[in-house]
Amino acid sequence: MKALRDELLLADVGKVKENEPLAHHTTIKIGGPADLFVEPKDVASLKKTMEIVKKHGAPWRVIGRGSNLLVSDRGIEGVVIKLGEGLADLVVNGTEVTVGGGYSLIKLATVISKQGLSGLEFAGGIPGTVGGAVYMNAGAHGSDMSRIVKKAQILFEDGTIEWLTNEQMEFSYRTSVLQKKRKGICIAAVLQLKQGDREAIVAAMQKNKDYRRETQPWNYPCAGSIFRNPLPHYAGKLIETAGLKGYTIGGAKISEQHANFIVNAGGATAQDVLDLIDHVKKTIYDLYGIEMETEVEIVGRK
């Protein structure tokens, strides 16, 4: 790792840190260290970072604002690349919006709504970056990214950059082609929105934001929804009906506000959360014969 670190520093790609605690970079405030942590200062620096990482044969992964992520207490082997301010450009051209992968989704929804553009109202309360939202087809309130992404710019592991159309992104429920078939980084997206009534759009977005604030435990560190909805059922309803609201293991607790959220009630470890996830899975299967699948991404050393 020393040779890799030295080469990244020499290339002046941005922030480069060794053994950076990922608890500082996840919304649930949990996670051991990354062997190397890089925050590129722009797209060219990201591309250079990937070239150097590939040359050294090091494992890598990307994070945004660290929502929807549970990092092992033992951290992540290799290089963690954070998309931040260096990839947060925004260009509005009529109803077409081109936005960097590091741009905050909540901020984007707020900025766009004030310009009278409709289509992002659902994202008013979704934490995370545009890149992460495209990667996992984030959604809420009956809509998701697949409805508005015209195309996405992807940096692949071999250093090539391609624009993938909506169809090529193969969006489905909380999934895209980037998760399983083609490992890559969403560095930008073109969103196709619609002109609408500014006041109505702002009001709709604020209503969605208020609903999330009232029904979800954002006053505690959490990673967002833990389980995918096993449609036609809803994960939160199943967990609540099973009597698991408030159930605690170590510092991890099933939220009493919304049962599909596990909160860090104080000093929680990743293992506490994993044990709680396993307990929920077993309970729901024993009671209802339904297999629960996690929506939160679980990463790092076993």
Coordinates of C-alpha atoms in Angstrom, one line a residue:
M1 CA 0.0 0.0 0.0
K2 CA 2.9 2.4 0.6
A3 CA 4.0 2.4 -3.0
L4 CA 0.4 2.9 -4.1
R5 CA -0.1 5.8 -1.6
D6 CA 3.2 7.4 -2.7
E7 CA 2.2 7.3 -6.3
L8 CA -1.2 8.8 -5.6
L9 CA 0.4 11.6 -3.6
L10 CA 2.9 12.2 -6.4
A11 CA 0.1 12.4 -8.9
D12 CA -1.6 15.0 -6.8
V13 CA -5.1 13.5 -7.3
G14 CA -6.6 15.1 -4.2
K15 CA -6.9 14.0 -0.5
V16 CA -5.1 10.7 0.2
K17 CA -5.2 9.3 3.7
E18 CA -4.1 6.0 5.2
N19 CA -6.2 4.0 7.7
E20 CA -9.0 6.6 7.6
P21 CA -11.9 5.6 9.9
L22 CA -15.0 5.1 7.7
A23 CA -17.3 5.9 10.6
H24 CA -16.4 9.5 9.7
H25 CA -17.9 9.0 6.2
T26 CA -21.1 6.9 6.8
T27 CA -24.5 8.3 7.9
I28 CA -24.8 5.5 10.6
K29 CA -21.4 6.6 12.0
I30 CA -20.1 3.0 11.9
G31 CA -17.1 1.5 10.1
G32 CA -13.5 0.5 10.5
P33 CA -10.6 2.0 8.5
A34 CA -9.9 2.1 4.8
D35 CA -6.4 1.0 3.9
L36 CA -6.3 4.0 1.7
F37 CA -8.9 6.8 1.4
V38 CA -8.9 9.0 -1.7
E39 CA -11.1 12.0 -2.5
P40 CA -10.3 13.1 -6.0
K41 CA -10.4 16.8 -6.8
D42 CA -12.0 16.4 -10.3
V43 CA -12.9 13.8 -13.0
A44 CA -9.3 13.8 -14.4
S45 CA -8.0 13.1 -10.9
L46 CA -10.5 10.3 -10.5
K47 CA -9.5 8.8 -13.8
K48 CA -5.8 9.0 -12.8
T49 CA -6.6 7.4 -9.4
M50 CA -8.3 4.5 -11.1
E51 CA -5.3 4.0 -13.5
I52 CA -2.9 3.9 -10.5
V53 CA -5.1 1.6 -8.5
K54 CA -5.5 -0.8 -11.4
K55 CA -1.7 -0.7 -12.0
H56 CA -1.1 -1.8 -8.5
G57 CA -3.9 -4.4 -8.6
A58 CA -5.5 -3.1 -5.5
P59 CA -9.2 -3.7 -4.6
W60 CA -11.3 -0.6 -4.7
R61 CA -14.8 0.7 -4.1
V62 CA -16.6 4.0 -4.3
I63 CA -18.7 5.9 -1.7
G64 CA -20.6 9.1 -1.8
R65 CA -22.2 10.5 1.3
G66 CA -22.1 7.1 3.0
S67 CA -25.9 6.5 3.2
N68 CA -27.2 3.0 2.5
L69 CA -23.9 1.6 3.6
L70 CA -22.8 -0.6 6.5
V71 CA -19.0 -0.9 6.7
S72 CA -17.4 -3.8 8.7
D73 CA -15.7 -3.0 12.0
R74 CA -12.5 -4.3 10.4
G75 CA -12.7 -1.7 7.7
I76 CA -12.2 -2.1 3.9
E77 CA -9.3 -3.6 2.2
G78 CA -7.7 -1.6 -0.5
V79 CA -8.8 1.8 -1.7
V80 CA -12.0 3.7 -0.9
I81 CA -12.7 6.5 -3.3
K82 CA -15.1 9.2 -2.2
L83 CA -17.0 11.3 -4.7
G84 CA -17.3 14.7 -3.2
E85 CA -17.1 18.4 -4.2
G86 CA -14.7 17.7 -7.0
L87 CA -17.5 15.9 -8.9
A88 CA -20.3 18.2 -8.1
D89 CA -20.9 20.3 -11.2
L90 CA -24.4 21.4 -12.2
V91 CA -25.6 22.7 -15.6
V92 CA -29.3 23.4 -16.2
N93 CA -30.3 23.7 -19.9
G94 CA -34.1 24.1 -20.2
T95 CA -35.6 21.0 -18.8
E96 CA -32.4 19.0 -19.1
V97 CA -30.1 18.9 -16.1
T98 CA -26.5 17.6 -16.2
V99 CA -25.1 16.9 -12.8
G100 CA -21.9 15.5 -11.3
G101 CA -21.9 12.2 -9.4
G102 CA -20.7 13.8 -6.2
Y103 CA -23.6 16.3 -6.1
S104 CA -25.9 16.0 -3.0
L105 CA -29.3 14.6 -4.1
I106 CA -31.3 16.6 -1.5
K107 CA -29.5 19.8 -2.5
L108 CA -30.2 19.0 -6.2
A109 CA -33.9 18.4 -5.5
T110 CA -34.1 21.7 -3.6
V111 CA -32.2 23.8 -6.3
I112 CA -34.2 22.3 -9.2
S113 CA -37.6 22.7 -7.5
K114 CA -36.9 26.4 -7.1
Q115 CA -36.4 26.7 -10.8
G116 CA -39.9 25.2 -11.5
L117 CA -38.6 21.9 -12.8
S118 CA -40.6 18.8 -11.9
G119 CA -39.5 15.2 -11.6
L120 CA -37.2 15.2 -8.6
E121 CA -39.9 15.9 -5.9
F122 CA -39.5 12.3 -4.6
A123 CA -35.8 12.9 -3.8
G124 CA -36.4 15.8 -1.4
G125 CA -35.5 13.7 1.7
I126 CA -33.1 11.1 0.2
P127 CA -29.6 11.5 1.6
G128 CA -26.7 10.6 -0.6
T129 CA -25.2 11.7 -3.9
V130 CA -26.5 11.6 -7.5
G131 CA -23.9 8.9 -8.4
G132 CA -25.1 6.7 -5.5
A133 CA -28.7 7.3 -6.4
V134 CA -28.1 6.3 -10.0
Y135 CA -26.1 3.3 -8.9
M136 CA -28.9 1.9 -6.8
N137 CA -31.9 3.5 -8.6
A138 CA -32.9 5.3 -5.4
G139 CA -36.6 6.1 -5.0
A140 CA -39.4 7.1 -2.8
H141 CA -43.1 8.2 -3.0
G142 CA -43.8 6.1 -6.0
S143 CA -41.0 7.3 -8.2
D144 CA -37.3 6.6 -8.7
M145 CA -34.2 7.7 -10.7
S146 CA -35.1 5.4 -13.6
R147 CA -38.0 7.8 -14.4
I148 CA -35.7 10.8 -15.0
V149 CA -32.2 9.6 -16.0
K150 CA -31.8 10.1 -19.7
K151 CA -28.2 8.8 -19.6
A152 CA -25.4 8.3 -17.2
Q153 CA -21.6 8.8 -17.6
I154 CA -19.7 5.9 -16.2
L155 CA -16.0 5.4 -15.6
F156 CA -15.2 1.7 -15.9
E157 CA -12.4 -0.1 -14.2
D158 CA -10.3 -0.3 -17.4
G159 CA -10.3 3.5 -17.5
T160 CA -12.8 3.9 -20.3
I161 CA -15.6 6.5 -19.9
E162 CA -19.0 5.7 -21.5
W163 CA -22.4 7.3 -21.6
L164 CA -25.0 4.6 -20.9
T165 CA -28.6 5.3 -21.9
N166 CA -31.5 4.7 -19.5
E167 CA -32.1 1.3 -21.2
Q168 CA -28.4 0.3 -21.0
M169 CA -28.5 1.1 -17.2
E170 CA -31.0 -1.8 -16.8
F171 CA -32.8 -0.1 -13.9
S172 CA -35.1 -2.2 -11.7
Y173 CA -36.2 -1.9 -8.1
R174 CA -33.2 -0.4 -6.2
T175 CA -30.8 -1.9 -8.8
S176 CA -28.8 -1.0 -11.9
V177 CA -26.4 -2.6 -14.3
L178 CA -23.5 -1.2 -12.2
Q179 CA -24.3 -3.4 -9.2
K180 CA -24.0 -6.8 -10.8
K181 CA -22.9 -6.8 -14.4
R182 CA -20.5 -3.9 -15.1
K183 CA -18.5 -2.5 -12.2
G184 CA -18.2 1.2 -12.7
I185 CA -18.5 4.7 -11.2
C186 CA -21.3 7.1 -12.1
I187 CA -19.4 10.4 -12.6
A188 CA -22.3 12.3 -14.1
A189 CA -26.0 12.0 -15.2
V190 CA -28.3 13.8 -17.6
L191 CA -31.8 14.1 -16.1
Q192 CA -34.8 14.8 -18.2
L193 CA -37.3 16.9 -16.2
K194 CA -40.5 18.8 -17.0
Q195 CA -41.5 22.4 -16.7
G196 CA -44.1 22.9 -14.0
D197 CA -45.6 25.3 -11.5
R198 CA -42.8 26.4 -9.2
E199 CA -44.9 26.8 -6.1
A200 CA -46.7 23.5 -6.5
I201 CA -43.3 21.7 -7.1
V202 CA -41.7 23.3 -4.1
A203 CA -44.7 22.4 -1.9
A204 CA -44.7 18.8 -3.1
M205 CA -41.0 18.4 -2.4
Q206 CA -41.4 20.0 1.0
K207 CA -44.3 17.7 1.8
N208 CA -42.2 14.6 0.9
K209 CA -39.3 16.0 3.0
D210 CA -41.6 16.6 6.0
Y211 CA -43.1 13.2 5.7
R212 CA -39.6 11.6 5.9
R213 CA -38.7 13.8 8.8
E214 CA -41.9 12.8 10.7
T215 CA -41.9 9.1 9.9
Q216 CA -38.1 8.2 9.8
P217 CA -35.5 8.5 12.6
W218 CA -33.1 11.0 11.0
N219 CA -32.4 12.4 14.5
Y220 CA -30.2 9.3 15.1
P221 CA -27.3 8.1 12.9
C222 CA -28.8 5.5 10.5
A223 CA -28.1 4.1 7.1
G224 CA -31.6 4.5 5.6
S225 CA -33.9 1.5 4.8
I226 CA -32.3 -1.7 5.9
F227 CA -34.5 -4.2 4.0
R228 CA -36.0 -4.2 0.5
N229 CA -39.8 -4.4 0.5
P230 CA -40.7 -8.0 -0.3
L231 CA -43.5 -6.9 -2.5
P232 CA -46.5 -6.9 -2.2
H233 CA -45.5 -6.6 1.5
Y234 CA -43.7 -3.7 3.1
A235 CA -40.6 -4.5 5.2
G236 CA -41.4 -1.9 7.9
K237 CA -44.9 -3.2 8.4
L238 CA -43.8 -6.8 8.7
I239 CA -41.1 -6.0 11.3
E240 CA -43.5 -3.8 13.2
T241 CA -46.2 -6.5 13.2
A242 CA -43.6 -9.0 14.4
G243 CA -43.3 -6.9 17.5
L244 CA -39.6 -5.9 16.9
K245 CA -39.8 -2.2 17.1
G246 CA -37.3 -1.0 19.8
Y247 CA -35.5 -4.4 19.8
T248 CA -31.8 -3.8 20.7
I249 CA -28.5 -5.6 20.3
G250 CA -25.6 -3.7 21.7
G251 CA -25.8 -0.1 20.5
A252 CA -28.0 -1.0 17.5
K253 CA -31.7 -0.6 17.8
I254 CA -34.7 -1.1 15.5
S255 CA -36.3 2.3 15.3
E256 CA -39.5 2.9 17.2
Q257 CA -40.4 5.5 14.6
H258 CA -40.0 3.3 11.5
A259 CA -39.3 -0.5 11.9
N260 CA -37.3 -0.7 8.6
F261 CA -34.6 1.5 10.1
I262 CA -31.8 0.4 12.5
V263 CA -30.3 3.3 14.4
N264 CA -27.0 3.8 16.1
A265 CA -28.3 4.5 19.6
G266 CA -24.8 5.0 20.9
G267 CA -21.6 3.1 20.4
A268 CA -23.1 0.6 17.9
T269 CA -20.7 -1.7 16.0
A270 CA -21.3 -3.1 12.6
Q271 CA -21.5 -6.5 14.2
D272 CA -24.4 -5.3 16.4
V273 CA -26.2 -4.2 13.3
L274 CA -25.5 -7.5 11.5
D275 CA -26.7 -9.5 14.5
L276 CA -29.9 -7.4 14.5
I277 CA -30.4 -7.9 10.8
D278 CA -30.0 -11.7 11.2
H279 CA -32.5 -11.7 14.1
V280 CA -35.1 -9.8 11.9
K281 CA -34.6 -12.2 9.0
K282 CA -35.1 -15.3 11.2
T283 CA -38.1 -13.8 13.0
I284 CA -39.9 -12.8 9.8
Y285 CA -39.2 -16.1 8.1
D286 CA -40.4 -18.1 11.2
L287 CA -43.6 -16.0 11.4
Y288 CA -44.5 -15.4 7.8
G289 CA -42.3 -17.7 5.7
I290 CA -40.9 -14.5 3.9
E291 CA -37.2 -14.2 3.2
M292 CA -36.0 -10.6 3.8
E293 CA -33.3 -9.2 1.6
T294 CA -31.1 -6.3 2.7
E295 CA -31.3 -3.0 0.8
V296 CA -28.4 -1.5 2.8
E297 CA -25.0 -2.4 1.2
I298 CA -22.8 -4.4 3.6
V299 CA -19.1 -4.1 2.7
G300 CA -15.7 -4.6 4.1
R301 CA -13.6 -7.3 5.7
K302 CA -15.5 -10.3 7.1

